[in-house]
Amino acid sequence: MKFTPTSSHRRARFFSGKNSINLLLLLLPAIVFGGLLGYYQSASIGVRLFVLSLIGIYPTLVFIQVYRAHSIYHRKTLLYGTLSVVWWLIFAVHSTVLSASWAVFDSSIDAFFIVQAVANTTRLEAMEFVQFHWHKIAFLIALLCVCLYGYFWMLLRYFDVDSYVSAKPTWTHKTLFVLFVILCVAAYATKPNRKNAPMFFWYNYYAKIVDFQDELKLHQRWHKRWQQQAISDIIATDDRHTQTHIIAITESLTSENFGICGYPRDTTPHISALQNELMIYCKAYSPYATTINAVKALLTDMPAGAPKFVPTQSLLTHAKQAGYQTYWISNQDDSYLSSLFGSLADVAIYHNRLSGRSSFSKDEGLLPHLHNALADTHTKKLIILHLIGAHPNYSARYPDRFERFPDDNKGADQIDAHFDRQNFGSLTRQARDEYDNSILYQDWMFAEILKQLKNDTADNQSLTFVSDHGNEVGHVKDYAGHSDHSEAGYKVPLIVWQNSPNARTGIEQGRLVDTAELNNHMLMRMGILTKSGQPLPWSDHAYQFAPKAKFPYWQNNKKTE
């Protein structure tokens, strides 16, 4: 039987009191599930889930209309009722599981340590987990069922179909509806939003588990090969002196924006104050513009221009073979690097529990872990800090107290003139300000790391501060982010401090330096003599930049990402 509104119904307003309640009832599941995840994880993720779930309003609305016009047993009622229940149940489970991960572990469920645990869990261990926690799991399932039942009970009881059907929307309401449809379509059309939808999220999560298991097997084979190479390659080690060496690998910093290297803004006040103790290379170049390949080139024998190259040796395995206690202390949740290098270290610490641009974890969170590593009683230590540096988005990389630019006008005229000449937009200008703030914070981080190292009592000490790669932030393009086609994507700061009285200091503005040689330079600095001999130090006047691929990389690169 078709529903026909009466004359009094035809006069109902679209946004009357009853229709406002109708709208609230339709939006309620999306508000709850998005709000729950927004509370535990982040507001932005909660809003994305809210928008992604809104498609469920359509089958819910059709279900109510058909139910009122016919009965619960009508074919359409059963179809749309089932679609509606399944849709909201999927989002309910998704939101609950992700929120529980933050509530219990204070971490995203796809953080490295959770992925690692899941990937290494056998079926028997999974069954034991379910048996041990069955009462909690049963309670959550029951709670979800009760909540969904309660929602549909309220929907059927309080949703006023008469007011909805009789209401005549204005052009304003029709426009809002079109915008609503566009918003839903856009949410699924854009990858950063779409990946938060349950069906895409869990498909990718399963793929990540499988990929991690494959990478783990591959990396274990690499580790064995590296260990064999270290045994055969090392000729002698310095066992007469105690040693503490720190490598701070920061992220996405280009020396183009370092005040100490000539940038008009004073982004490096601490480094400038310490320059008489440091060797600063302003024209160091990373062979890759992406993190994984760049870090592999820093810590292994991987050459430039060969992203498929399988490394034959690693600084970590050579250090361990030479008697060093090794540490991997990371503020990046990168499962690949954690598997390749973190699992190889004697001590691995992961401070960041959320990956990529979504993370707000600050690098200073590593300082207590560094303090503990320095307090370790081992006589020979290699400590690798993997900072999140200036990884986009830049505004998330520094505390509020480092928000100096653009309020600090020093150097602003030159920067503004550059942007005006290039006719770059306001978004790139804002990104440049935020990027400079993140560099200011990294300058402070460098000083804090060095301060802790100076309190160490080892005979030989060194700190090497280097960025994996750079970033293009309005240097030659109206763009902010990773770039393999501009110099700023490869040009990085390289800063070395040593407690040796013979260590050379100064600012090297002219000579080019290859950061891919870090592996061999550290072996020499750590007193590890190998069959391949000792490289010429970067600080030596006879040193020459000799990359193994065509340079400049940004002009001759092939797609390696």
Coordinates of C-alpha atoms in Angstrom, one line a residue:
M1 CA 0.0 0.0 0.0
K2 CA 1.5 3.3 -1.1
F3 CA 1.7 6.1 1.6
T4 CA -0.3 9.2 0.7
P5 CA 0.2 12.3 2.8
T6 CA -2.9 14.4 3.9
S7 CA -3.3 18.1 3.3
S8 CA -2.0 18.9 6.7
H9 CA 1.1 16.9 6.0
R10 CA 1.7 18.8 2.7
R11 CA 2.2 22.0 4.7
A12 CA 5.1 20.5 6.8
R13 CA 8.4 22.3 6.6
F14 CA 11.5 20.5 5.6
F15 CA 13.4 21.5 8.7
S16 CA 10.5 21.4 11.2
G17 CA 11.0 20.1 14.7
K18 CA 10.0 16.6 13.7
N19 CA 12.2 16.5 10.6
S20 CA 15.1 17.8 12.7
I21 CA 14.6 14.7 14.9
N22 CA 14.5 12.6 11.8
L23 CA 17.8 14.0 10.6
L24 CA 19.4 13.5 13.9
L25 CA 18.2 9.8 14.0
L26 CA 19.6 9.2 10.5
L27 CA 23.0 10.8 11.4
L28 CA 23.3 9.2 14.9
P29 CA 25.4 6.1 14.0
A30 CA 27.8 8.2 11.9
I31 CA 28.1 10.8 14.7
V32 CA 28.7 8.0 17.3
F33 CA 31.3 6.0 15.3
G34 CA 33.1 9.1 14.0
G35 CA 33.0 10.7 17.4
L36 CA 34.4 7.6 19.2
L37 CA 37.4 7.3 16.9
G38 CA 37.9 11.1 16.9
Y39 CA 38.0 11.0 20.7
Y40 CA 40.6 8.2 21.0
Q41 CA 42.7 8.8 17.8
S42 CA 42.2 12.3 16.3
A43 CA 39.5 14.6 15.3
S44 CA 40.5 14.5 11.6
I45 CA 40.2 10.7 11.4
G46 CA 36.9 10.9 13.2
V47 CA 35.5 13.4 10.7
R48 CA 36.7 11.2 7.8
L49 CA 35.0 8.1 9.2
F50 CA 31.8 10.2 9.8
V51 CA 31.7 11.3 6.2
L52 CA 32.6 7.8 4.8
S53 CA 29.7 6.2 6.8
L54 CA 27.1 8.6 5.6
I55 CA 26.2 6.4 2.6
G56 CA 24.5 4.2 5.1
I57 CA 21.7 6.8 5.5
Y58 CA 20.2 5.8 2.1
P59 CA 19.4 2.1 2.8
T60 CA 18.3 3.1 6.3
L61 CA 15.9 5.7 5.0
V62 CA 14.4 3.4 2.4
F63 CA 14.1 0.6 5.0
I64 CA 11.9 2.9 7.2
Q65 CA 9.7 4.0 4.3
V66 CA 9.1 0.5 3.0
Y67 CA 8.6 -0.9 6.5
R68 CA 5.9 1.8 7.2
A69 CA 4.2 1.3 3.8
H70 CA 4.3 -2.5 3.9
S71 CA 5.6 -4.8 6.7
I72 CA 8.8 -6.2 8.2
Y73 CA 8.4 -9.3 6.0
H74 CA 8.2 -7.5 2.7
R75 CA 11.0 -8.3 0.3
K76 CA 12.2 -4.7 0.0
T77 CA 12.0 -4.3 3.8
L78 CA 14.2 -7.3 4.4
L79 CA 16.7 -6.2 1.7
Y80 CA 17.2 -2.6 2.8
G81 CA 16.9 -3.6 6.5
T82 CA 19.8 -6.1 6.0
L83 CA 21.9 -3.6 4.0
S84 CA 21.4 -1.0 6.7
V85 CA 22.2 -3.3 9.6
V86 CA 25.3 -4.7 7.9
W87 CA 26.6 -1.3 6.9
W88 CA 26.3 0.2 10.4
L89 CA 27.6 -3.0 12.0
I90 CA 30.7 -2.9 9.8
F91 CA 31.4 0.7 10.9
A92 CA 30.6 0.0 14.5
V93 CA 33.1 -2.9 14.6
H94 CA 35.7 -0.8 12.7
S95 CA 35.4 2.2 15.0
T96 CA 35.4 0.0 18.2
V97 CA 38.5 -2.0 17.3
L98 CA 40.5 1.1 16.2
S99 CA 39.4 3.0 19.3
A100 CA 40.2 0.0 21.6
S101 CA 43.7 -0.1 20.1
W102 CA 44.3 3.5 21.3
A103 CA 42.6 2.9 24.6
V104 CA 44.6 -0.2 25.4
F105 CA 47.9 0.3 23.7
D106 CA 47.9 4.1 23.1
S107 CA 48.7 3.3 19.5
S108 CA 47.3 3.0 16.0
I109 CA 46.5 -0.7 15.2
D110 CA 48.7 -0.5 12.2
A111 CA 51.7 0.7 14.2
F112 CA 54.9 -1.4 13.7
F113 CA 54.9 -3.2 17.0
I114 CA 51.3 -4.3 16.6
V115 CA 51.7 -5.3 13.0
Q116 CA 54.9 -7.2 14.0
A117 CA 53.0 -9.0 16.8
V118 CA 50.1 -9.9 14.5
A119 CA 52.4 -11.1 11.7
N120 CA 54.3 -13.3 14.1
T121 CA 51.2 -14.8 15.8
T122 CA 50.4 -18.4 14.9
R123 CA 46.9 -19.9 14.7
L124 CA 47.5 -21.6 18.0
E125 CA 48.5 -18.4 19.7
A126 CA 45.5 -16.6 18.2
M127 CA 43.2 -19.3 19.6
E128 CA 44.8 -19.0 23.0
F129 CA 44.3 -15.2 22.9
V130 CA 40.6 -15.7 22.1
Q131 CA 40.2 -18.3 24.9
F132 CA 41.9 -16.0 27.4
H133 CA 39.9 -12.9 26.4
W134 CA 36.6 -14.5 25.3
H135 CA 34.6 -12.8 28.0
K136 CA 35.8 -9.3 26.9
I137 CA 35.2 -10.2 23.3
A138 CA 31.7 -11.6 24.1
F139 CA 30.9 -8.5 26.1
L140 CA 31.9 -6.1 23.2
I141 CA 29.9 -8.2 20.7
A142 CA 26.8 -8.1 22.9
L143 CA 27.2 -4.4 23.5
L144 CA 27.4 -3.7 19.8
C145 CA 24.3 -5.9 19.2
V146 CA 22.4 -4.1 22.0
C147 CA 23.4 -0.7 20.7
L148 CA 22.4 -1.5 17.1
Y149 CA 19.1 -3.0 18.3
G150 CA 18.4 0.1 20.4
Y151 CA 19.2 2.4 17.5
F152 CA 16.8 0.6 15.1
W153 CA 14.1 0.5 17.8
M154 CA 14.4 4.3 18.3
L155 CA 14.4 4.7 14.5
L156 CA 11.2 2.7 14.0
R157 CA 9.5 4.3 17.0
Y158 CA 10.5 8.0 16.6
F159 CA 11.2 8.6 12.9
D160 CA 8.2 10.5 11.5
V161 CA 7.7 9.2 8.0
D162 CA 4.7 11.5 7.5
S163 CA 6.7 14.7 8.2
Y164 CA 9.5 13.5 6.0
V165 CA 7.4 12.6 3.0
S166 CA 5.1 15.6 3.1
A167 CA 8.0 18.1 3.5
K168 CA 8.8 20.1 0.4
P169 CA 12.5 21.1 0.2
T170 CA 13.5 24.5 -1.0
W171 CA 16.3 25.2 -3.5
T172 CA 18.6 25.7 -0.4
H173 CA 17.8 22.2 0.8
K174 CA 18.3 20.8 -2.6
T175 CA 21.7 22.5 -2.9
L176 CA 22.7 21.2 0.5
F177 CA 21.7 17.7 -0.6
V178 CA 23.8 18.0 -3.8
L179 CA 26.8 19.1 -1.7
F180 CA 26.2 16.2 0.6
V181 CA 26.3 13.8 -2.3
I182 CA 29.5 15.4 -3.6
L183 CA 31.1 15.2 -0.2
C184 CA 30.3 11.4 0.0
V185 CA 31.7 10.8 -3.5
A186 CA 34.8 12.9 -2.8
A187 CA 35.4 11.0 0.4
Y188 CA 35.7 7.7 -1.6
A189 CA 37.4 9.3 -4.6
T190 CA 40.5 10.6 -2.7
K191 CA 42.9 8.0 -1.4
P192 CA 43.8 9.7 2.0
N193 CA 40.1 9.6 2.9
R194 CA 39.2 6.3 1.2
K195 CA 41.8 4.3 3.1
N196 CA 40.0 5.0 6.4
A197 CA 36.8 3.2 5.2
P198 CA 36.6 -0.2 6.8
M199 CA 36.6 -2.3 3.6
F200 CA 39.7 -0.5 2.3
F201 CA 41.4 -0.2 5.7
W202 CA 41.2 -3.9 6.6
Y203 CA 42.1 -5.1 3.0
N204 CA 45.2 -2.9 3.2
Y205 CA 45.9 -4.1 6.8
Y206 CA 45.9 -7.7 5.7
A207 CA 48.2 -6.8 2.8
K208 CA 50.5 -5.0 5.2
I209 CA 50.6 -8.2 7.4
V210 CA 51.5 -10.4 4.4
D211 CA 54.0 -7.9 3.1
F212 CA 55.6 -7.6 6.5
Q213 CA 55.9 -11.4 6.8
D214 CA 57.5 -11.5 3.3
E215 CA 59.9 -8.6 4.2
L216 CA 60.8 -10.3 7.5
K217 CA 61.9 -13.4 5.7
L218 CA 63.8 -11.4 3.1
H219 CA 65.5 -9.2 5.7
Q220 CA 66.5 -12.2 7.8
R221 CA 68.3 -13.6 4.8
W222 CA 70.0 -10.3 4.3
H223 CA 71.0 -10.2 8.0
K224 CA 72.7 -13.6 7.7
R225 CA 74.5 -12.4 4.6
W226 CA 75.6 -9.2 6.3
Q227 CA 76.8 -11.1 9.3
Q228 CA 78.9 -13.4 7.2
Q229 CA 80.3 -10.4 5.3
A230 CA 81.2 -8.7 8.6
I231 CA 83.1 -11.7 9.8
S232 CA 85.2 -12.0 6.7
D233 CA 85.6 -8.3 6.1
I234 CA 86.8 -7.0 9.5
I235 CA 90.6 -7.0 9.9
A236 CA 91.1 -5.2 13.2
T237 CA 89.1 -3.3 15.8
D238 CA 90.1 -0.7 18.4
D239 CA 89.6 -2.4 21.7
R240 CA 91.8 -0.1 23.7
H241 CA 89.4 2.8 23.9
T242 CA 85.8 3.1 25.1
Q243 CA 83.5 4.4 22.3
T244 CA 80.2 6.1 22.0
H245 CA 78.9 7.2 18.6
I246 CA 75.5 8.6 17.7
I247 CA 74.0 8.9 14.3
A248 CA 70.9 11.1 14.2
I249 CA 69.1 10.5 11.0
T250 CA 66.5 13.3 10.7
E251 CA 63.8 13.5 8.0
S252 CA 63.2 15.9 5.0
L253 CA 65.6 18.7 6.0
T254 CA 67.3 20.6 3.2
S255 CA 70.3 22.8 4.0
E256 CA 68.8 25.4 1.7
N257 CA 66.8 26.5 4.7
F258 CA 69.6 26.4 7.3
G259 CA 70.6 29.8 8.6
I260 CA 74.1 28.6 9.2
C261 CA 74.4 27.8 5.5
G262 CA 73.2 31.3 4.3
Y263 CA 69.4 31.1 4.5
P264 CA 68.1 34.6 5.3
R265 CA 66.1 33.4 8.3
D266 CA 67.9 32.4 11.5
T267 CA 66.6 28.8 11.6
T268 CA 69.8 27.4 13.3
P269 CA 70.7 29.6 16.3
H270 CA 72.0 26.6 18.4
I271 CA 74.1 25.2 15.6
S272 CA 75.5 28.6 14.9
A273 CA 76.5 29.0 18.6
L274 CA 78.3 25.7 18.5
Q275 CA 79.9 26.1 15.0
N276 CA 83.4 26.3 16.5
E277 CA 83.0 22.7 17.7
L278 CA 81.4 21.3 14.5
M279 CA 82.2 20.4 10.9
I280 CA 79.2 21.6 8.9
Y281 CA 78.7 20.6 5.3
C282 CA 76.1 22.7 3.6
K283 CA 76.3 20.9 0.2
A284 CA 75.8 17.3 1.2
Y285 CA 73.7 15.3 -1.2
S286 CA 71.5 12.3 -0.5
P287 CA 71.4 9.8 -3.5
Y288 CA 67.6 9.3 -3.1
A289 CA 64.7 11.6 -2.4
T290 CA 62.6 9.0 -0.5
T291 CA 63.1 7.7 3.0
I292 CA 63.6 4.0 2.6
N293 CA 66.1 4.1 -0.2
A294 CA 67.9 7.1 1.4
V295 CA 68.3 5.4 4.8
K296 CA 69.4 2.1 3.2
A297 CA 72.1 4.1 1.3
L298 CA 73.2 5.7 4.6
L299 CA 73.6 2.4 6.6
T300 CA 74.6 -0.1 3.9
D301 CA 76.7 -0.2 0.7
M302 CA 73.7 0.6 -1.5
P303 CA 74.8 3.0 -4.2
A304 CA 73.0 5.9 -5.9
G305 CA 70.7 5.2 -8.8
A306 CA 70.2 1.5 -7.9
P307 CA 67.0 1.2 -5.8
K308 CA 66.7 -2.5 -6.6
F309 CA 70.3 -3.2 -5.3
V310 CA 70.5 -5.8 -2.6
P311 CA 73.0 -4.5 0.1
T312 CA 75.9 -6.9 0.8
Q313 CA 76.9 -5.3 4.1
S314 CA 75.5 -3.0 6.9
L315 CA 77.1 -0.7 9.4
L316 CA 75.0 -2.4 12.2
T317 CA 76.3 -5.9 11.5
H318 CA 79.9 -4.6 11.3
A319 CA 79.5 -2.7 14.6
K320 CA 78.0 -5.8 16.3
Q321 CA 80.8 -8.0 15.0
A322 CA 83.3 -5.5 16.4
G323 CA 81.8 -5.7 19.9
Y324 CA 79.5 -2.7 19.8
Q325 CA 76.2 -2.6 21.6
T326 CA 73.8 -1.3 19.0
Y327 CA 70.6 0.8 19.5
W328 CA 67.8 1.7 17.1
I329 CA 65.7 4.5 18.7
S330 CA 63.0 5.7 16.4
N331 CA 60.3 8.3 16.2
Q332 CA 59.0 7.0 12.9
D333 CA 56.6 4.1 12.6
D334 CA 58.1 2.6 9.5
S335 CA 57.6 -1.2 9.3
Y336 CA 60.1 -1.7 6.5
L337 CA 63.0 0.1 8.2
S338 CA 62.1 -1.3 11.6
S339 CA 62.3 -4.8 10.1
L340 CA 65.5 -4.1 8.2
F341 CA 67.5 -2.2 10.9
G342 CA 65.5 -2.1 14.1
S343 CA 65.2 -5.9 14.3
L344 CA 69.0 -6.1 13.8
A345 CA 69.9 -3.8 16.7
D346 CA 70.6 -5.2 20.2
V347 CA 68.1 -2.6 21.6
A348 CA 65.1 -1.3 19.5
I349 CA 62.8 1.4 20.8
Y350 CA 59.8 2.8 18.9
H351 CA 58.4 6.0 20.4
N352 CA 56.0 6.8 17.7
R353 CA 52.8 4.8 17.5
L354 CA 51.2 6.4 14.5
S355 CA 52.6 6.5 10.9
G356 CA 53.1 9.2 8.3
R357 CA 51.4 12.6 8.2
S358 CA 48.9 11.7 10.9
S359 CA 51.5 11.5 13.6
F360 CA 52.0 14.4 16.1
S361 CA 54.8 12.7 18.0
K362 CA 57.6 15.1 18.7
D363 CA 61.3 14.1 18.4
E364 CA 62.1 15.2 22.0
G365 CA 60.3 12.1 23.1
L366 CA 63.5 10.2 22.1
L367 CA 65.7 12.1 24.6
P368 CA 64.9 10.0 27.7
H369 CA 65.6 6.9 25.6
L370 CA 68.9 8.4 24.5
H371 CA 69.7 9.1 28.1
N372 CA 69.1 5.5 29.1
A373 CA 71.3 4.2 26.2
L374 CA 74.1 6.5 27.2
A375 CA 73.9 5.3 30.8
D376 CA 74.3 1.7 29.6
T377 CA 77.6 0.2 30.9
H378 CA 78.7 -1.3 27.6
T379 CA 82.1 0.1 26.7
K380 CA 81.4 0.4 22.9
K381 CA 78.1 1.8 21.8
L382 CA 76.5 2.8 18.4
I383 CA 73.3 4.7 18.9
I384 CA 71.1 5.4 15.8
L385 CA 68.3 7.9 16.3
H386 CA 65.7 8.0 13.6
L387 CA 63.9 11.3 13.9
I388 CA 60.7 12.4 12.2
G389 CA 62.3 15.8 11.5
A390 CA 60.3 17.9 9.0
H391 CA 58.2 15.1 7.5
P392 CA 55.1 16.6 6.0
N393 CA 52.8 17.9 7.5
Y394 CA 55.3 20.4 8.8
S395 CA 53.0 22.0 11.4
A396 CA 52.8 18.7 13.3
R397 CA 56.6 18.5 13.7
Y398 CA 57.3 21.1 16.4
P399 CA 55.8 22.3 19.7
D400 CA 54.0 25.6 19.9
R401 CA 57.0 27.3 21.5
F402 CA 58.9 27.0 18.2
E403 CA 56.3 28.7 16.1
R404 CA 58.5 31.8 15.3
F405 CA 57.9 32.3 11.6
P406 CA 56.4 34.3 10.0
D407 CA 56.2 36.5 13.1
D408 CA 60.0 36.9 13.1
N409 CA 60.5 39.4 10.3
K410 CA 64.3 38.9 9.9
G411 CA 64.9 37.7 6.3
A412 CA 61.2 37.9 5.5
D413 CA 61.7 40.5 2.7
Q414 CA 64.1 38.2 0.8
I415 CA 61.8 35.2 1.1
D416 CA 58.7 37.3 0.1
A417 CA 60.5 38.7 -2.9
H418 CA 61.4 35.2 -4.0
F419 CA 57.8 34.0 -3.7
D420 CA 56.6 37.2 -5.5
R421 CA 59.0 36.7 -8.4
Q422 CA 57.9 33.1 -8.8
N423 CA 54.2 34.0 -8.3
F424 CA 53.8 31.1 -5.8
G425 CA 50.6 30.8 -3.9
S426 CA 49.7 31.4 -0.2
L427 CA 49.6 27.7 0.7
T428 CA 53.2 27.2 -0.3
R429 CA 54.2 30.4 1.6
Q430 CA 52.4 29.0 4.7
A431 CA 54.2 25.7 4.2
R432 CA 57.5 27.5 4.1
D433 CA 56.9 29.2 7.4
E434 CA 55.9 25.9 9.0
Y435 CA 58.9 24.1 7.5
D436 CA 61.3 26.8 8.9
N437 CA 59.7 26.3 12.3
S438 CA 60.3 22.6 12.1
I439 CA 64.0 23.2 11.2
L440 CA 64.2 25.6 14.2
Y441 CA 63.0 22.7 16.3
Q442 CA 65.5 20.3 14.8
D443 CA 68.3 22.8 15.5
W444 CA 67.2 22.6 19.2
M445 CA 67.1 18.8 19.0
F446 CA 70.7 18.7 17.7
A447 CA 71.9 20.8 20.7
E448 CA 70.0 18.6 23.2
I449 CA 71.5 15.4 21.7
L450 CA 75.0 16.9 21.8
K451 CA 74.5 18.1 25.3
Q452 CA 73.7 14.5 26.5
L453 CA 76.6 13.0 24.5
K454 CA 79.1 15.4 26.1
N455 CA 78.1 14.1 29.5
D456 CA 79.2 10.6 28.4
T457 CA 82.6 9.4 29.6
A458 CA 83.8 7.4 26.6
D459 CA 87.3 8.0 25.3
N460 CA 86.1 8.4 21.7
Q461 CA 82.8 10.2 21.0
S462 CA 81.1 11.4 17.9
L463 CA 77.7 12.8 16.7
T464 CA 76.7 12.7 13.1
F465 CA 73.5 14.6 12.2
V466 CA 72.2 14.1 8.7
S467 CA 68.9 14.2 6.9
D468 CA 67.8 11.2 4.9
H469 CA 66.7 13.5 2.0
G470 CA 65.5 17.1 1.5
N471 CA 62.2 18.6 0.6
E472 CA 61.0 21.1 -2.0
V473 CA 59.1 23.9 -0.2
G474 CA 58.7 26.7 -2.7
H475 CA 62.4 26.7 -3.7
V476 CA 61.8 26.3 -7.5
K477 CA 58.2 25.0 -7.6
D478 CA 54.9 26.1 -6.2
Y479 CA 54.8 22.9 -4.1
A480 CA 55.7 21.6 -0.7
G481 CA 56.8 18.0 -0.1
H482 CA 59.1 15.2 -1.4
S483 CA 60.6 16.0 -4.8
D484 CA 62.9 13.9 -7.0
H485 CA 63.0 16.7 -9.6
S486 CA 64.5 19.6 -7.7
E487 CA 67.8 20.1 -5.9
A488 CA 66.2 20.8 -2.5
G489 CA 64.8 17.2 -2.6
Y490 CA 68.4 15.9 -2.4
K491 CA 70.5 18.7 -0.8
V492 CA 70.8 18.0 3.0
P493 CA 72.7 19.1 6.0
L494 CA 75.5 17.0 7.3
I495 CA 77.0 18.0 10.7
V496 CA 79.8 16.1 12.5
W497 CA 81.0 16.6 16.1
Q498 CA 83.9 14.7 17.6
N499 CA 85.6 15.0 21.0
S500 CA 89.0 14.5 19.3
P501 CA 91.3 17.6 19.7
N502 CA 92.5 16.9 16.1
A503 CA 89.0 17.0 14.6
R504 CA 88.5 19.6 11.9
T505 CA 85.8 22.2 12.4
G506 CA 84.3 24.9 10.3
I507 CA 81.5 25.5 7.7
E508 CA 82.0 23.9 4.3
Q509 CA 80.0 26.0 1.8
G510 CA 81.6 25.0 -1.4
R511 CA 82.6 21.3 -1.6
L512 CA 80.1 18.6 -2.3
V513 CA 79.7 15.6 0.0
D514 CA 78.1 12.2 -0.7
T515 CA 76.0 11.1 2.3
A516 CA 75.9 7.5 0.9
E517 CA 79.5 7.2 2.2
L518 CA 78.3 7.5 5.8
N519 CA 78.6 3.7 6.3
N520 CA 82.4 3.6 5.5
H521 CA 83.1 6.9 7.3
M522 CA 81.5 5.6 10.5
L523 CA 83.5 2.3 10.3
M524 CA 86.7 4.4 10.2
R525 CA 85.6 6.7 13.0
M526 CA 84.6 3.7 15.2
G527 CA 88.0 2.1 14.8
I528 CA 86.9 -0.8 12.6
L529 CA 89.5 -1.6 9.9
T530 CA 88.1 -3.6 6.9
K531 CA 89.6 -5.2 3.8
S532 CA 88.2 -2.4 1.6
G533 CA 90.4 0.1 3.5
Q534 CA 89.7 3.5 5.0
P535 CA 87.9 6.1 2.9
L536 CA 89.3 9.7 2.7
P537 CA 87.5 11.7 5.4
W538 CA 84.9 14.2 4.3
S539 CA 86.9 16.8 6.2
D540 CA 90.1 16.1 4.2
H541 CA 90.9 18.8 1.7
A542 CA 91.7 16.2 -0.9
Y543 CA 88.2 14.6 -0.6
Q544 CA 86.2 14.7 -3.8
F545 CA 82.5 13.9 -4.4
A546 CA 82.4 10.8 -6.6
P547 CA 78.7 9.6 -6.9
K548 CA 78.2 6.2 -8.6
A549 CA 75.3 7.5 -10.6
K550 CA 74.8 10.5 -12.8
F551 CA 74.8 13.8 -10.9
P552 CA 72.9 16.0 -10.5
Y553 CA 70.3 13.4 -9.4
W554 CA 67.3 15.7 -9.8
Q555 CA 68.2 16.2 -13.5
N556 CA 69.1 12.6 -14.4
N557 CA 67.1 10.5 -12.0
K558 CA 64.8 7.7 -13.1
K559 CA 61.7 7.0 -11.1
T560 CA 62.9 5.1 -8.1
E561 CA 60.0 5.4 -5.6

